[in-house]
PDB file of C-alpha atoms in Angstrom:
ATOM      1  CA  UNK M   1     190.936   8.757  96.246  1.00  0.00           C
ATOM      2  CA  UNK M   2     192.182   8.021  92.739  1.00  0.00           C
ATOM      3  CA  UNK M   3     194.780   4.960  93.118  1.00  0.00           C
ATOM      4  CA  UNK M   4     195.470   1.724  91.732  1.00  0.00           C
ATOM      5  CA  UNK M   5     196.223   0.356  95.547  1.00  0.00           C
ATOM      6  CA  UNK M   6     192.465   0.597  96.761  1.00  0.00           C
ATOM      7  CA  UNK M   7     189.362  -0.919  95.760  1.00  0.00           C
ATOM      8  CA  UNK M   8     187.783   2.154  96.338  1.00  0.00           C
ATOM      9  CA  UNK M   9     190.712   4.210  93.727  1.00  0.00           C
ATOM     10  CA  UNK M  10     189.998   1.557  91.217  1.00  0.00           C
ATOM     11  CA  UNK M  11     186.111   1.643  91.314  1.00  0.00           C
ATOM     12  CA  UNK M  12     186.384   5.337  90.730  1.00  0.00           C
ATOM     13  CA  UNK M  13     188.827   4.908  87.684  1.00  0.00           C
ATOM     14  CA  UNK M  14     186.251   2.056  86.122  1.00  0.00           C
ATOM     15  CA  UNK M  15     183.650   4.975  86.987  1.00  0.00           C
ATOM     16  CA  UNK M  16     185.696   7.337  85.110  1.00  0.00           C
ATOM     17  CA  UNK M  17     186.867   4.670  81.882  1.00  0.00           C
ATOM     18  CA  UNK M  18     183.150   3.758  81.705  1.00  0.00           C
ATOM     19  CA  UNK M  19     181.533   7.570  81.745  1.00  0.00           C
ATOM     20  CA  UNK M  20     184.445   8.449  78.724  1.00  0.00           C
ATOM     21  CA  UNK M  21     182.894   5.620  77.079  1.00  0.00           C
ATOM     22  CA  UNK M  22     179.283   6.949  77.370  1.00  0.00           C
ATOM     23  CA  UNK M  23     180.223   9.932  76.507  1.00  0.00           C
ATOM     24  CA  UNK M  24     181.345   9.273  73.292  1.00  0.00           C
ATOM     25  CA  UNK M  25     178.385   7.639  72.535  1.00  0.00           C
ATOM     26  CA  UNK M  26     176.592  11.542  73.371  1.00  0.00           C
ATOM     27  CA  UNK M  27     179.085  12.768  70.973  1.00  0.00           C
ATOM     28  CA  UNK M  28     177.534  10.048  68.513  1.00  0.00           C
ATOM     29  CA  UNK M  29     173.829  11.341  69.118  1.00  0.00           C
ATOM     30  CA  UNK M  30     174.578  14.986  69.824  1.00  0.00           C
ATOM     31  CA  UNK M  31     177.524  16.079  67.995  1.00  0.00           C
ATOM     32  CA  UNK M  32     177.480  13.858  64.631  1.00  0.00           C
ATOM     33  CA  UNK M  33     180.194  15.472  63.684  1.00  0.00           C
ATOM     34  CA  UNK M  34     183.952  13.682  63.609  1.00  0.00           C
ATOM     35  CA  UNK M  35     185.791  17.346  63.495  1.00  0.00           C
ATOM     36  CA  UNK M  36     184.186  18.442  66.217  1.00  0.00           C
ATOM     37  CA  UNK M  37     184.323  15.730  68.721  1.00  0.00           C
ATOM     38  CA  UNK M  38     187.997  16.744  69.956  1.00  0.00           C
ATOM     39  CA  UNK M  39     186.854  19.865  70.855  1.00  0.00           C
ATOM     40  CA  UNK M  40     183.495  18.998  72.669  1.00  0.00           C
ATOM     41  CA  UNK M  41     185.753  16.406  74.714  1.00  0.00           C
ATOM     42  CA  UNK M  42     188.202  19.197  75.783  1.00  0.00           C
ATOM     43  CA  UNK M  43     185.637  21.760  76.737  1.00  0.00           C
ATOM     44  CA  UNK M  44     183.887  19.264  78.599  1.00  0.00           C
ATOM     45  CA  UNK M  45     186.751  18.094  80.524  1.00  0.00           C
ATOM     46  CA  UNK M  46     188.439  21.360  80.803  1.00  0.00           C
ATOM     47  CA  UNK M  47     184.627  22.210  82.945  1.00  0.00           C
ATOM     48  CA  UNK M  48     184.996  19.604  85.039  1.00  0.00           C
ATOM     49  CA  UNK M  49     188.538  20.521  85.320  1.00  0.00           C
ATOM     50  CA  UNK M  50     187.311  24.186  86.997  1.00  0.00           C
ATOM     51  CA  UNK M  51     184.251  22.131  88.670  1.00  0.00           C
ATOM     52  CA  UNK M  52     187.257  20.329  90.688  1.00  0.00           C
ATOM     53  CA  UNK M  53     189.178  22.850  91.741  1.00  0.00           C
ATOM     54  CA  UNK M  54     186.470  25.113  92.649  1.00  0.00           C
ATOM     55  CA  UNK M  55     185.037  21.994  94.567  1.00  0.00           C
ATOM     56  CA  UNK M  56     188.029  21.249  96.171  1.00  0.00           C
ATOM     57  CA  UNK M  57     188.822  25.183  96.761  1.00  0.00           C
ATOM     58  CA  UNK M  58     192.549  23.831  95.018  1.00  0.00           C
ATOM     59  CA  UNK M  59     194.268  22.701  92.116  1.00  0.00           C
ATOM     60  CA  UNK M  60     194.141  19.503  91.530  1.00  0.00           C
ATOM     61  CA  UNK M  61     198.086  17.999  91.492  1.00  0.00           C
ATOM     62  CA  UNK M  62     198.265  14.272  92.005  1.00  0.00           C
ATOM     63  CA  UNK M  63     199.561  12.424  89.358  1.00  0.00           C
ATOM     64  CA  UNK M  64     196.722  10.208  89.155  1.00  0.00           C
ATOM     65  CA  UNK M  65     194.274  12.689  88.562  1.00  0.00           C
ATOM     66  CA  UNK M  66     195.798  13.924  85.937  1.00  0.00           C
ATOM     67  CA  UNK M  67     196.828  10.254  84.081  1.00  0.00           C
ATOM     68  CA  UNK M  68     192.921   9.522  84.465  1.00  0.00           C
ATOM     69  CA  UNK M  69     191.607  12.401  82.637  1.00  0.00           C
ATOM     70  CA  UNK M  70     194.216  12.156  79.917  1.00  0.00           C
ATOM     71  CA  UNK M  71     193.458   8.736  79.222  1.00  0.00           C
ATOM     72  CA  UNK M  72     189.680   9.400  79.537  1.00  0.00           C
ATOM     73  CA  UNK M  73     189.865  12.577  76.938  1.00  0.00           C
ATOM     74  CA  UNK M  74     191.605  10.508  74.558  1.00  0.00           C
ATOM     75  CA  UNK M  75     189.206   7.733  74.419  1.00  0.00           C
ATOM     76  CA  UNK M  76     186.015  10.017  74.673  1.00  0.00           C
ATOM     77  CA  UNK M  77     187.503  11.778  71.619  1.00  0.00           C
ATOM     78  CA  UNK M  78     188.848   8.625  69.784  1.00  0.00           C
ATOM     79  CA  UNK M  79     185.906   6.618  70.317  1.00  0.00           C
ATOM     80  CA  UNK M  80     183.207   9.301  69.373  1.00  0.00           C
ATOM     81  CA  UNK M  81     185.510  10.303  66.143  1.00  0.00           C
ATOM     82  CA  UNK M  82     185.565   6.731  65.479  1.00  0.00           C
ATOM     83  CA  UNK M  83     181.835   6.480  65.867  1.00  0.00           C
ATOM     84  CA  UNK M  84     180.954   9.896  64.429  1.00  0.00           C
ATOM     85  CA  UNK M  85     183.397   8.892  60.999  1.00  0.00           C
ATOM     86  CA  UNK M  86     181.048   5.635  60.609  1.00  0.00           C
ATOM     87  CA  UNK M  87     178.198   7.668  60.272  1.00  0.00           C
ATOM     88  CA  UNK M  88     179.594   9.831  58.142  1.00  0.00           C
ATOM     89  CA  UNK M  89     181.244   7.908  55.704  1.00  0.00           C
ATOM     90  CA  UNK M  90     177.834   5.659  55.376  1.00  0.00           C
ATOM     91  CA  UNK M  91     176.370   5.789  51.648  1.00  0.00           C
ATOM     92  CA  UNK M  92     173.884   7.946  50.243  1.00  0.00           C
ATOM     93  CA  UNK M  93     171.210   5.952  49.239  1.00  0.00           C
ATOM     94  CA  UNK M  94     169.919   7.553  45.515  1.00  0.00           C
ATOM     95  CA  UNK M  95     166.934   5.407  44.776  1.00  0.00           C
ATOM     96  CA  UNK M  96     165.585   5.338  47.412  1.00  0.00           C
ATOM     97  CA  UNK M  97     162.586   7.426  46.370  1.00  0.00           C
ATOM     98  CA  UNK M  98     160.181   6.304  43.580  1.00  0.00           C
ATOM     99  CA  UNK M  99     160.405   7.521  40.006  1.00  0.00           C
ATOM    100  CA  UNK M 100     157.410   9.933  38.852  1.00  0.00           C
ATOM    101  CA  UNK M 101     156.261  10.096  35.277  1.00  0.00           C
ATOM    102  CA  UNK M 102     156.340  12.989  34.015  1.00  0.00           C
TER     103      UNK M 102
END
């Protein structure tokens, strides 16, 4: 189904860009942290990696399917490291809370 030949192969790839995209945004809300967004990406492709091929009773083996999810785990991971470094490198307000006198 995957193909750049068919309208059908390239909806699914758009389908595919735009759900890497949204996922790095859960990385942003869930995760928080940029160390660990590599490895949340991995894990949750490598599931849907044995969610195909149990599916599908097969490995999967076209070329395509593979070039997809490559480029999809490297921008889930680059864009939620990107995102999750932002919030991390944002400064720590210190007056922020109102001197007592004591």
């Amino acid at each position: 189904i995957l193909g750049f030949s068919t309208p059908p192969g390239r909806l699914s790839m758009m389908a595919f860009i735009l759900n890497a995209l949204t996922c790095a945004l859960g990385l942003l809300y869930f995760i928080r942290r940029g160390k660990q967004c590599l490895d949340f990406t991995v894990t949750v492709h490598f599931f849907h990696l044995l969610g195909c091929w149990i599916y599908n009773s097969r490995f999967p083996s076209t070329l395509t399917w593979w070039l997809v999810h490559i480029v999809c785990t490297a921008l889930m991971a680059a864009i939620g490291e990107y995102l999750c470094m932002r919030i991390e490198l944002r400064e720590i307000p210190l007056a922020s809370a109102p001197k007592s006198n004591v």
